Amino acid sequence: MSGNQYAGYSDLTCIPVTLKYAREIITKRQSTVFGASVHNFSVIGAMRGKYEEESSYIVGVEDGTAFLSIVLPITYDETEMPLQPGNWYRFIGTLRDECLYADHLKVVASPNEIISHFLECASLYKSHFEGGSMSTGMQPVTSQMRTTASSMQGQTAAAATADSEKRVLTYLQQKNDSNGISAHELVRELGLTMAEITRLGDQLESQGEIWINRDDDTVEFFPL
């Protein structure tokens, strides 16, 4: 891509930016970005904290380049989309008063969405400043993209494991069978593989949540 892809446009609806570049826009009080007036900015980040202030929720997010406060829309309903620390979200809104005022938010469901976002940021920035030095807001984007995606993959795997452990333990506690629950029943009822049940059982046993009776013919799980 050569030249500025936004050349000739004086008014833009929305562009993707890293949180560091978003803070740079706020700090410098830029009225235009890439030579155009921009109405909304799209950012992604992992939630690090949340608090309620008067009639709005404010969450702190970071994407590996910077930290930014997000003011959620007044229509936000926590019961419909509870925000969990460590999870990744996309926010779209306006930048002002040291914050992004979000009009839209969604869960980032895949590490690929993070990679795509950083690539869009890098491509957009490069197209405008091609041939010149890149701002500190975008210099680390390639390495950070890899680091962030890898981090999210680890967080996603950890969250999935914790959820599966909870499902196994809840099932055992609800059945509360004094004769124990067989591994085959857990596979059948929970839709997990035998390898997953074996791994989860070992983890729960090491945590002191269950004990497992192993013999030559059966493997039975007992909640503690």
Short mmCIF file of C-alpha atoms in Angstrom, two decimals:
data_model
loop_
_atom_site.label_atom_id
_atom_site.label_comp_id
_atom_site.label_asym_id
_atom_site.label_seq_id
_atom_site.Cartn_x
_atom_site.Cartn_y
_atom_site.Cartn_z
CA MET A 1 0.00 0.00 0.00
CA SER A 2 1.42 3.36 -0.88
CA GLY A 3 0.44 6.85 0.12
CA ASN A 4 -2.26 7.80 2.56
CA GLN A 5 -5.38 5.69 2.14
CA TYR A 6 -7.41 8.51 3.67
CA ALA A 7 -6.14 11.21 1.32
CA GLY A 8 -9.06 13.31 0.13
CA TYR A 9 -11.28 12.41 3.08
CA SER A 10 -11.95 15.20 5.56
CA ASP A 11 -14.44 13.27 7.70
CA LEU A 12 -14.04 9.69 8.98
CA THR A 13 -16.60 7.65 10.92
CA CYS A 14 -14.27 5.29 12.80
CA ILE A 15 -10.64 4.13 12.78
CA PRO A 16 -8.78 1.48 14.84
CA VAL A 17 -6.00 2.63 17.19
CA THR A 18 -3.81 1.18 19.91
CA LEU A 19 -4.41 2.46 23.41
CA LYS A 20 -1.04 4.21 23.38
CA TYR A 21 -1.95 6.14 20.26
CA ALA A 22 -5.38 6.89 21.72
CA ARG A 23 -3.69 8.43 24.76
CA GLU A 24 -1.39 10.38 22.42
CA ILE A 25 -4.40 11.82 20.61
CA ILE A 26 -5.96 12.82 23.94
CA THR A 27 -2.73 14.29 25.36
CA LYS A 28 -2.00 16.34 22.25
CA ARG A 29 -5.66 17.37 22.00
CA GLN A 30 -5.59 16.56 18.29
CA SER A 31 -8.60 17.90 16.43
CA THR A 32 -7.77 15.80 13.37
CA VAL A 33 -6.15 12.40 12.81
CA PHE A 34 -4.49 11.50 9.50
CA GLY A 35 -5.63 14.90 8.26
CA ALA A 36 -9.33 14.19 8.86
CA SER A 37 -11.93 14.69 11.55
CA VAL A 38 -12.58 11.31 13.19
CA HIS A 39 -15.85 10.74 15.01
CA ASN A 40 -15.13 7.38 16.68
CA PHE A 41 -12.18 5.19 17.58
CA SER A 42 -12.09 1.41 17.88
CA VAL A 43 -9.84 -0.06 20.60
CA ILE A 44 -9.41 -3.46 22.20
CA GLY A 45 -7.98 -4.36 25.58
CA ALA A 46 -7.99 -6.68 28.54
CA MET A 47 -10.11 -5.46 31.45
CA ARG A 48 -8.05 -4.74 34.57
CA GLY A 49 -10.62 -3.08 36.81
CA LYS A 50 -14.15 -1.71 37.03
CA TYR A 51 -15.97 0.73 39.25
CA GLU A 52 -19.27 2.56 39.25
CA GLU A 53 -19.42 6.35 39.29
CA GLU A 54 -22.77 8.10 39.59
CA SER A 55 -24.82 6.72 36.69
CA SER A 56 -22.04 5.10 34.67
CA TYR A 57 -19.54 2.26 34.78
CA ILE A 58 -15.86 2.95 34.17
CA VAL A 59 -13.46 0.14 33.29
CA GLY A 60 -9.69 0.20 32.99
CA VAL A 61 -8.24 -1.73 30.05
CA GLU A 62 -4.77 -2.32 28.62
CA ASP A 63 -3.57 -3.76 25.32
CA GLY A 64 0.14 -4.10 26.06
CA THR A 65 0.94 -0.60 24.75
CA ALA A 66 -0.88 1.50 27.36
CA PHE A 67 -3.71 1.69 29.90
CA LEU A 68 -6.92 3.63 29.25
CA SER A 69 -10.16 4.27 31.12
CA ILE A 70 -13.37 3.43 29.26
CA VAL A 71 -16.68 5.05 30.20
CA LEU A 72 -19.42 2.59 29.31
CA PRO A 73 -22.67 3.73 27.67
CA ILE A 74 -25.52 4.63 30.01
CA THR A 75 -27.51 1.78 28.44
CA TYR A 76 -24.96 -0.79 29.63
CA ASP A 77 -26.62 -3.58 31.61
CA GLU A 78 -24.20 -5.64 33.69
CA THR A 79 -26.68 -8.51 33.94
CA GLU A 80 -26.67 -8.90 30.14
CA MET A 81 -22.91 -8.69 29.64
CA PRO A 82 -20.91 -9.02 32.87
CA LEU A 83 -17.37 -7.76 32.34
CA GLN A 84 -14.72 -10.06 33.78
CA PRO A 85 -11.16 -8.95 34.69
CA GLY A 86 -8.65 -10.49 32.31
CA ASN A 87 -11.13 -10.92 29.47
CA TRP A 88 -10.66 -8.98 26.24
CA TYR A 89 -13.24 -6.55 24.83
CA ARG A 90 -13.63 -4.19 21.88
CA PHE A 91 -14.88 -0.67 22.55
CA ILE A 92 -15.95 1.94 20.00
CA GLY A 93 -16.51 5.54 21.00
CA THR A 94 -15.13 9.07 21.26
CA LEU A 95 -11.91 10.23 22.91
CA ARG A 96 -12.12 13.07 25.41
CA ASP A 97 -11.35 13.94 29.04
CA GLU A 98 -8.59 11.31 29.32
CA CYS A 99 -11.10 8.53 28.49
CA LEU A 100 -12.85 6.74 25.67
CA TYR A 101 -16.61 7.21 25.95
CA ALA A 102 -17.93 3.96 24.49
CA ASP A 103 -21.10 3.72 22.44
CA HIS A 104 -20.51 0.07 21.63
CA LEU A 105 -18.76 -2.86 23.30
CA LYS A 106 -18.39 -6.55 22.53
CA VAL A 107 -16.42 -9.54 23.77
CA VAL A 108 -13.27 -10.40 21.82
CA ALA A 109 -13.91 -14.06 21.10
CA SER A 110 -10.67 -15.03 19.39
CA PRO A 111 -6.96 -14.13 19.47
CA ASN A 112 -7.30 -13.64 15.71
CA GLU A 113 -9.41 -10.55 16.38
CA ILE A 114 -6.54 -9.07 18.39
CA ILE A 115 -4.06 -9.82 15.63
CA SER A 116 -6.38 -8.32 13.03
CA HIS A 117 -6.86 -5.17 15.09
CA PHE A 118 -3.10 -4.57 15.50
CA LEU A 119 -2.50 -5.26 11.81
CA GLU A 120 -5.19 -2.73 10.88
CA CYS A 121 -3.59 -0.18 13.20
CA ALA A 122 -0.13 -0.80 11.72
CA SER A 123 -1.39 -0.67 8.13
CA LEU A 124 -3.37 2.51 8.72
CA TYR A 125 -0.47 4.25 10.44
CA LYS A 126 2.10 3.12 7.88
CA SER A 127 -0.05 4.30 4.98
CA HIS A 128 -0.14 7.80 6.45
CA PHE A 129 3.47 8.07 7.58
CA GLU A 130 5.10 5.95 4.88
CA GLY A 131 8.66 7.01 4.40
CA GLY A 132 8.80 8.75 7.79
CA SER A 133 9.56 7.59 11.31
CA MET A 134 6.73 5.91 13.13
CA SER A 135 5.34 7.34 16.34
CA THR A 136 6.10 5.63 19.64
CA GLY A 137 2.41 4.74 19.69
CA MET A 138 2.91 2.26 16.84
CA GLN A 139 6.60 1.23 16.94
CA PRO A 140 6.07 -1.87 19.09
CA VAL A 141 2.91 -3.01 17.36
CA THR A 142 4.34 -6.07 15.54
CA SER A 143 6.05 -7.62 18.54
CA GLN A 144 3.23 -6.56 20.83
CA MET A 145 0.70 -8.17 18.50
CA ARG A 146 2.45 -11.52 18.92
CA THR A 147 2.84 -11.09 22.68
CA THR A 148 -0.77 -10.01 23.17
CA ALA A 149 -2.21 -12.83 21.06
CA SER A 150 -0.04 -15.37 22.88
CA SER A 151 -1.13 -13.94 26.22
CA MET A 152 -4.80 -14.12 25.28
CA GLN A 153 -4.42 -17.71 24.09
CA GLY A 154 -2.96 -18.58 27.50
CA GLN A 155 -5.75 -16.73 29.31
CA THR A 156 -8.39 -18.40 27.15
CA ALA A 157 -6.95 -21.86 27.80
CA ALA A 158 -6.76 -21.20 31.54
CA ALA A 159 -10.36 -19.94 31.60
CA ALA A 160 -11.54 -23.00 29.66
CA THR A 161 -9.76 -25.33 32.09
CA ALA A 162 -11.25 -23.56 35.10
CA ASP A 163 -14.73 -23.80 33.55
CA SER A 164 -14.32 -27.52 32.84
CA GLU A 165 -13.07 -28.15 36.38
CA LYS A 166 -16.14 -26.36 37.74
CA ARG A 167 -18.46 -28.44 35.54
CA VAL A 168 -16.91 -31.71 36.72
CA LEU A 169 -16.99 -30.70 40.38
CA THR A 170 -20.57 -29.37 40.17
CA TYR A 171 -21.77 -32.59 38.54
CA LEU A 172 -20.13 -34.73 41.23
CA GLN A 173 -21.58 -32.59 44.03
CA GLN A 174 -25.08 -32.62 42.54
CA LYS A 175 -25.08 -36.39 42.04
CA ASN A 176 -23.53 -36.96 45.48
CA ASP A 177 -23.36 -40.70 44.85
CA SER A 178 -21.73 -42.62 47.71
CA ASN A 179 -20.58 -45.21 45.18
CA GLY A 180 -18.77 -42.58 43.15
CA ILE A 181 -19.21 -41.46 39.55
CA SER A 182 -17.42 -43.33 36.80
CA ALA A 183 -15.16 -41.58 34.33
CA HIS A 184 -17.30 -42.97 31.52
CA GLU A 185 -20.40 -41.27 32.96
CA LEU A 186 -18.59 -37.95 33.15
CA VAL A 187 -17.51 -38.30 29.52
CA ARG A 188 -21.08 -39.12 28.48
CA GLU A 189 -22.85 -36.45 30.52
CA LEU A 190 -20.39 -33.56 30.20
CA GLY A 191 -19.37 -34.06 26.58
CA LEU A 192 -15.67 -34.20 27.39
CA THR A 193 -13.09 -36.69 26.18
CA MET A 194 -11.63 -39.39 28.43
CA ALA A 195 -8.25 -37.64 28.22
CA GLU A 196 -9.84 -34.37 29.41
CA ILE A 197 -11.67 -36.11 32.26
CA THR A 198 -8.45 -37.82 33.33
CA ARG A 199 -6.51 -34.54 33.28
CA LEU A 200 -9.24 -32.59 35.08
CA GLY A 201 -9.60 -35.36 37.65
CA ASP A 202 -5.88 -35.29 38.40
CA GLN A 203 -5.98 -31.50 38.80
CA LEU A 204 -9.03 -31.53 41.07
CA GLU A 205 -7.54 -34.33 43.16
CA SER A 206 -4.26 -32.42 43.59
CA GLN A 207 -6.29 -29.39 44.72
CA GLY A 208 -8.06 -31.46 47.36
CA GLU A 209 -11.49 -31.07 45.75
CA ILE A 210 -12.08 -34.78 45.00
CA TRP A 211 -10.54 -38.19 45.46
CA ILE A 212 -10.36 -40.87 42.81
CA ASN A 213 -10.66 -44.62 43.28
CA ARG A 214 -8.56 -46.28 40.63
CA ASP A 215 -8.58 -50.03 40.03
CA ASP A 216 -8.00 -52.30 37.08
CA ASP A 217 -11.54 -52.04 35.73
CA THR A 218 -12.98 -48.65 36.71
CA VAL A 219 -12.07 -45.11 37.71
CA GLU A 220 -14.54 -43.54 40.13
CA PHE A 221 -14.70 -39.91 41.23
CA PHE A 222 -15.84 -38.78 44.70
CA PRO A 223 -16.32 -35.16 45.81
CA LEU A 224 -14.78 -34.18 49.15
#
